[in-house]
mmCIF file with all atom_site columns, C-alpha atoms in Angstrom:
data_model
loop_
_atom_site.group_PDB
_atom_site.id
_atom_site.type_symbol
_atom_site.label_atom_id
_atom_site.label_alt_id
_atom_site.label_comp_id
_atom_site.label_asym_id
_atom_site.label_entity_id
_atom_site.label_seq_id
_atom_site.pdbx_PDB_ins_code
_atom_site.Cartn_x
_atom_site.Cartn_y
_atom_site.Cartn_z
_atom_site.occupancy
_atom_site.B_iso_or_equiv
_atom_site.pdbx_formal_charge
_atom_site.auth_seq_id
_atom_site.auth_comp_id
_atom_site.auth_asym_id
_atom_site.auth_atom_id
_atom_site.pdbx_PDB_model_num
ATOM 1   C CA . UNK I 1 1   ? 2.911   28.506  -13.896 1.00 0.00 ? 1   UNK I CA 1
ATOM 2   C CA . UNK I 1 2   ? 6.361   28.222  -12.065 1.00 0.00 ? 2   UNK I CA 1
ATOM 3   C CA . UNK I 1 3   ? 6.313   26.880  -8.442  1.00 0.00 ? 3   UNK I CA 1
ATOM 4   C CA . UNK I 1 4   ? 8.531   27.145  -5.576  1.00 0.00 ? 4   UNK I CA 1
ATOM 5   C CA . UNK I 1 5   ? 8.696   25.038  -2.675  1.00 0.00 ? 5   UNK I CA 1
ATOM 6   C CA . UNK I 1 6   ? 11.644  25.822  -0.310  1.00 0.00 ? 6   UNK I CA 1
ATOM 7   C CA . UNK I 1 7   ? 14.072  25.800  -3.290  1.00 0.00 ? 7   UNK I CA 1
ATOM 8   C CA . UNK I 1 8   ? 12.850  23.429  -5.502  1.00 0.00 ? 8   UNK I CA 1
ATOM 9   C CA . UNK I 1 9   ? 10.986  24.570  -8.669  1.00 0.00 ? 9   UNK I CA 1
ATOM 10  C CA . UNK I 1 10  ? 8.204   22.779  -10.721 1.00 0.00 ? 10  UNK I CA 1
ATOM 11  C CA . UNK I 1 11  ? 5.370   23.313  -13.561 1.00 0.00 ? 11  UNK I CA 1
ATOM 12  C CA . UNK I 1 12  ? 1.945   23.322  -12.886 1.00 0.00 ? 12  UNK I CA 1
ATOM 13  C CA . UNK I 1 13  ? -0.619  23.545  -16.356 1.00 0.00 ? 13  UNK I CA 1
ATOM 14  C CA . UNK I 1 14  ? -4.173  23.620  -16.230 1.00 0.00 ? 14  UNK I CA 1
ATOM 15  C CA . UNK I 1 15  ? -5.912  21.041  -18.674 1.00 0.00 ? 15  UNK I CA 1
ATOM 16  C CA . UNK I 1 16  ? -7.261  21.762  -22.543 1.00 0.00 ? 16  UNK I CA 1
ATOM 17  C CA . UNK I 1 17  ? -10.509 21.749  -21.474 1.00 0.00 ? 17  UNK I CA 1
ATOM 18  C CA . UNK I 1 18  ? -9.944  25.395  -19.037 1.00 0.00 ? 18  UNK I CA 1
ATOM 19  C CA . UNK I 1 19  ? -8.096  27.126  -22.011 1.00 0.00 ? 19  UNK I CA 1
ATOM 20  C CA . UNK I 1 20  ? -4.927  26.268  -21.177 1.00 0.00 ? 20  UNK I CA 1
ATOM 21  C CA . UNK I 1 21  ? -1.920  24.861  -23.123 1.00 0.00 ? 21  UNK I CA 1
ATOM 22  C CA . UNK I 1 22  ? -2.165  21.061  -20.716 1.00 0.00 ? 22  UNK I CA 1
ATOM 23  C CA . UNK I 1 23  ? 1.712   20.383  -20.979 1.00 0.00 ? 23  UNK I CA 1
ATOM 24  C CA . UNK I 1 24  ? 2.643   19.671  -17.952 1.00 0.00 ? 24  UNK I CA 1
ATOM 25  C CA . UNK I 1 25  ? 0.832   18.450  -14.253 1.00 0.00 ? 25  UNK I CA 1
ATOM 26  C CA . UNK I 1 26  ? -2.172  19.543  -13.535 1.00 0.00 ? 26  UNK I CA 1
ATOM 27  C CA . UNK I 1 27  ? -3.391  20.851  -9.768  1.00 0.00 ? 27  UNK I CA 1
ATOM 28  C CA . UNK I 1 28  ? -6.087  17.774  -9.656  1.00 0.00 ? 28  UNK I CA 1
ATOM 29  C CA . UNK I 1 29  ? -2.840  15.643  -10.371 1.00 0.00 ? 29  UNK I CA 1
ATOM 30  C CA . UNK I 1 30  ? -0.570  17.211  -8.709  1.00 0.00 ? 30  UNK I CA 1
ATOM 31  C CA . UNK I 1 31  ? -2.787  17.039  -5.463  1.00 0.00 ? 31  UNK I CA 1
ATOM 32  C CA . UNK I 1 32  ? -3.689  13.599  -6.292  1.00 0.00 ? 32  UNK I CA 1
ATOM 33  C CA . UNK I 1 33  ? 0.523   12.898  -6.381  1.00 0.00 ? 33  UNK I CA 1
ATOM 34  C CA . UNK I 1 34  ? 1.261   14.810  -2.997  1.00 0.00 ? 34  UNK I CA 1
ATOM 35  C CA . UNK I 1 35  ? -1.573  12.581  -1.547  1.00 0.00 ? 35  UNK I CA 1
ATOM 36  C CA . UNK I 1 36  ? 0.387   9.437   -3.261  1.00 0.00 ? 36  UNK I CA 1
ATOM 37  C CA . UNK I 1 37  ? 3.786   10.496  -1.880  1.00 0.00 ? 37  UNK I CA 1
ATOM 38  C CA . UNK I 1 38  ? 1.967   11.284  1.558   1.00 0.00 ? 38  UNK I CA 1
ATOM 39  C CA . UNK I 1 39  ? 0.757   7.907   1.822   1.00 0.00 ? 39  UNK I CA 1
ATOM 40  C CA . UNK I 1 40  ? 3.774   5.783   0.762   1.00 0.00 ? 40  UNK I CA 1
ATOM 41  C CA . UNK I 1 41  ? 6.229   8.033   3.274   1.00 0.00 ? 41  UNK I CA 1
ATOM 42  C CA . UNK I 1 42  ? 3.813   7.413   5.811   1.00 0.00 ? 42  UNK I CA 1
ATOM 43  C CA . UNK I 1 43  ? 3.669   4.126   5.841   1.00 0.00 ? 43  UNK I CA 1
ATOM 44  C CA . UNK I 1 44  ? 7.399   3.269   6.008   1.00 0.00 ? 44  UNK I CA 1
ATOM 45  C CA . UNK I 1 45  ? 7.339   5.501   9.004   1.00 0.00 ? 45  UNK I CA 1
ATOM 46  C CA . UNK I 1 46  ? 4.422   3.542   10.657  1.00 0.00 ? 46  UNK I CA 1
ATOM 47  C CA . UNK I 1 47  ? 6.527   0.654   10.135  1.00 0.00 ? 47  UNK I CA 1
ATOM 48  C CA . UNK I 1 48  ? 9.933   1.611   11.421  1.00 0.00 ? 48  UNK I CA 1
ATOM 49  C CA . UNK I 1 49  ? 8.065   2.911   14.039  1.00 0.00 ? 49  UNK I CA 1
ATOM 50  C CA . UNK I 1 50  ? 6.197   -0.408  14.570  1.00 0.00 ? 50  UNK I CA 1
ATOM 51  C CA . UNK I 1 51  ? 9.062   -2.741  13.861  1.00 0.00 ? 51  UNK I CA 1
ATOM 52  C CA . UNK I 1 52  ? 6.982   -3.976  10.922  1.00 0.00 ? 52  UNK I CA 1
ATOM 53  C CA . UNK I 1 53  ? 9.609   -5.473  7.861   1.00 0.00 ? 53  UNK I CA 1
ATOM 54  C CA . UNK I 1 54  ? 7.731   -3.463  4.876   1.00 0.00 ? 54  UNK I CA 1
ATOM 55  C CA . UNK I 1 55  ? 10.669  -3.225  2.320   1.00 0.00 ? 55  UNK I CA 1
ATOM 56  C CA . UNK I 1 56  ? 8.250   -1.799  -0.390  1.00 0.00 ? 56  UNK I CA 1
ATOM 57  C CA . UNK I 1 57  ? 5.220   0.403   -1.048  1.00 0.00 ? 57  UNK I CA 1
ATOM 58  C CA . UNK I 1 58  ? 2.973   0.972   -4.519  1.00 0.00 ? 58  UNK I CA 1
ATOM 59  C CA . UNK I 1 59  ? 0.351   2.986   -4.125  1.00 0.00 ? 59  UNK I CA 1
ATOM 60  C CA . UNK I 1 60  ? -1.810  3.530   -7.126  1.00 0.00 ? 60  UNK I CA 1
ATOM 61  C CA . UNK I 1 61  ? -4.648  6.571   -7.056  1.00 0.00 ? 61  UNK I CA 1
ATOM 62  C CA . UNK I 1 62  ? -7.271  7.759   -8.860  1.00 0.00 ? 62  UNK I CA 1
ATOM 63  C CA . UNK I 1 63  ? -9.638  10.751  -8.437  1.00 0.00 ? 63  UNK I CA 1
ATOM 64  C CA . UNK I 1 64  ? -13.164 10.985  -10.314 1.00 0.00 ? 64  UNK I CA 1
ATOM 65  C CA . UNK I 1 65  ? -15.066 14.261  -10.867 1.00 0.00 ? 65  UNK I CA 1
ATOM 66  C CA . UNK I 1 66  ? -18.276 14.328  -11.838 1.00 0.00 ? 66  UNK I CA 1
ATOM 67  C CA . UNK I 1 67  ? -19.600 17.198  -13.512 1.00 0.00 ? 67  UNK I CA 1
ATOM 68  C CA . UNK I 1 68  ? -22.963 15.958  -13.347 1.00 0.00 ? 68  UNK I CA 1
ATOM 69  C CA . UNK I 1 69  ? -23.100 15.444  -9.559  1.00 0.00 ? 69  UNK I CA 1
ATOM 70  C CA . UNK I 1 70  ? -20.753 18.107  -7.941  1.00 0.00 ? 70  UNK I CA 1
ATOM 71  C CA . UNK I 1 71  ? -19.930 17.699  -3.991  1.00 0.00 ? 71  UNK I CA 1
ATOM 72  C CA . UNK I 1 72  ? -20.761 21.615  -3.790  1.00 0.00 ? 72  UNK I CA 1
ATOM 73  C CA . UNK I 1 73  ? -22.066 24.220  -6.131  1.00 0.00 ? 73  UNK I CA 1
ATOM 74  C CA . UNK I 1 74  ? -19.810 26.540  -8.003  1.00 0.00 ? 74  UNK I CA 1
ATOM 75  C CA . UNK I 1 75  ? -16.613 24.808  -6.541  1.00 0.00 ? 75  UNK I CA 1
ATOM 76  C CA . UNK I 1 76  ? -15.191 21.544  -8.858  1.00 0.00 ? 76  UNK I CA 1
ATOM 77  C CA . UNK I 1 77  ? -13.613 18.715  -6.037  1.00 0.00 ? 77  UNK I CA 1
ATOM 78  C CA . UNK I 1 78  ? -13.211 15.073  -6.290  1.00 0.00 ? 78  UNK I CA 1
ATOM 79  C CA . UNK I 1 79  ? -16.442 12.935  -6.032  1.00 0.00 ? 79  UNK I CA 1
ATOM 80  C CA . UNK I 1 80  ? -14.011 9.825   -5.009  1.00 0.00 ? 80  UNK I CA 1
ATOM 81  C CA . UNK I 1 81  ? -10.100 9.069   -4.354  1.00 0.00 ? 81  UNK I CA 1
ATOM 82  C CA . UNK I 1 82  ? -9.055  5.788   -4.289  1.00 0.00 ? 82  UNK I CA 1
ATOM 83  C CA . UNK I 1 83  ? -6.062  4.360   -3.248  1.00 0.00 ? 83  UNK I CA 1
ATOM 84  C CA . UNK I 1 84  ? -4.996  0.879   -3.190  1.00 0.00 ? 84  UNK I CA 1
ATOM 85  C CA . UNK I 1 85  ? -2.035  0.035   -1.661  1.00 0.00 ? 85  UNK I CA 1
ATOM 86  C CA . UNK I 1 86  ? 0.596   -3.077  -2.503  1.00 0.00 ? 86  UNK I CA 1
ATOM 87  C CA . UNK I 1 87  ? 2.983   -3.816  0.118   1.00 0.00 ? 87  UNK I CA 1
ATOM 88  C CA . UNK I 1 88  ? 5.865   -6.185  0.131   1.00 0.00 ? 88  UNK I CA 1
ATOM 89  C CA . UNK I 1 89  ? 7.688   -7.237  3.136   1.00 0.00 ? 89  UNK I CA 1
ATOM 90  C CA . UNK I 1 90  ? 4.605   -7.676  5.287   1.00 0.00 ? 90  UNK I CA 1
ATOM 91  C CA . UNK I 1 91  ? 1.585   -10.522 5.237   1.00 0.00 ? 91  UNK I CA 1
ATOM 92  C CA . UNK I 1 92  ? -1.926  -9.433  5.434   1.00 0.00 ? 92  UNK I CA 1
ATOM 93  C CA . UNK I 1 93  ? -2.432  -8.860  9.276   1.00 0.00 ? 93  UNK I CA 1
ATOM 94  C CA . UNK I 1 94  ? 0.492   -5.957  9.263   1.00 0.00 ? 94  UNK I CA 1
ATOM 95  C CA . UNK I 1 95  ? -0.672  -4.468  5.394   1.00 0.00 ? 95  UNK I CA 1
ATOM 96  C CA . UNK I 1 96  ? -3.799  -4.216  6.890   1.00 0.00 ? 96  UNK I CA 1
ATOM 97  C CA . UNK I 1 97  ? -2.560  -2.659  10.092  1.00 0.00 ? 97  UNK I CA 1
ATOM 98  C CA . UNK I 1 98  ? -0.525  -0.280  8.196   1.00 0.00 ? 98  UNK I CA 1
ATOM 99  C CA . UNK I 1 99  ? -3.101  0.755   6.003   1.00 0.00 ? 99  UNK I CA 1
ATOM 100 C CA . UNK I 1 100 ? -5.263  1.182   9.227   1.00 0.00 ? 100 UNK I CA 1
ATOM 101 C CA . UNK I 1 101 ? -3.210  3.525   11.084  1.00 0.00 ? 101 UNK I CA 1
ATOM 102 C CA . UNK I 1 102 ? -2.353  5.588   7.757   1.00 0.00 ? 102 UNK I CA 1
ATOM 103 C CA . UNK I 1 103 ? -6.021  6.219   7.199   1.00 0.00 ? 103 UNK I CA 1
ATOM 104 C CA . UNK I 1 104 ? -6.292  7.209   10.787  1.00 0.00 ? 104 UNK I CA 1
ATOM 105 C CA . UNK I 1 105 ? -3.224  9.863   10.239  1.00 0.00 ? 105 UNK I CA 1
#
């Protein structure tokens, strides 16, 4: 299916496994990657806004789904996100400051 944000365009697919043809991002992913983009944005914001030197952010996430053990019945949603974060530009005390105030957002 063809999205439209404002006026930018993109693909979204469901995966194999629903029927569909799985070429191109799926919603999971594509919600996991707004989440990703979220977090890295905020973070350089937090630290302009603190004065904090953060030159760079990676941010790596994951989701897991568990058929097996849904969070509700009849509706499929992440059992876990994880993020982990890798910041350069700040030692341990600001990261974990950063990270703090993100998760608070």
């Amino acid at each position: 299916m063809l999205l439209s944000a404002r006026d930018q365009h993109f693909v979204i697919d469901g995966p194999v496994h629903n029927g569909c043809p799985g070429e191109a991002v799926t919603p999971p992913e594509a919600f996991l990657a707004g989440v990703a983009a979220c977090g890295v944005e905020l973070l350089h914001v937090i630290a302009r806004d603190e004065r904090v030197p953060l030159r760079r952010v990676r941010l790596d996430i994951s989701g897991e789904i568990e058929p097996g053990n849904p969070v509700r019945e009849g509706v499929t949603v992440f059992n876990r996100v994880r993020l982990h974060f890798q910041l350069d530009g700040v030692n341990m005390e600001q990261g974990e400051r950063l990270v703090t105030r993100f998760k608070g957002r």
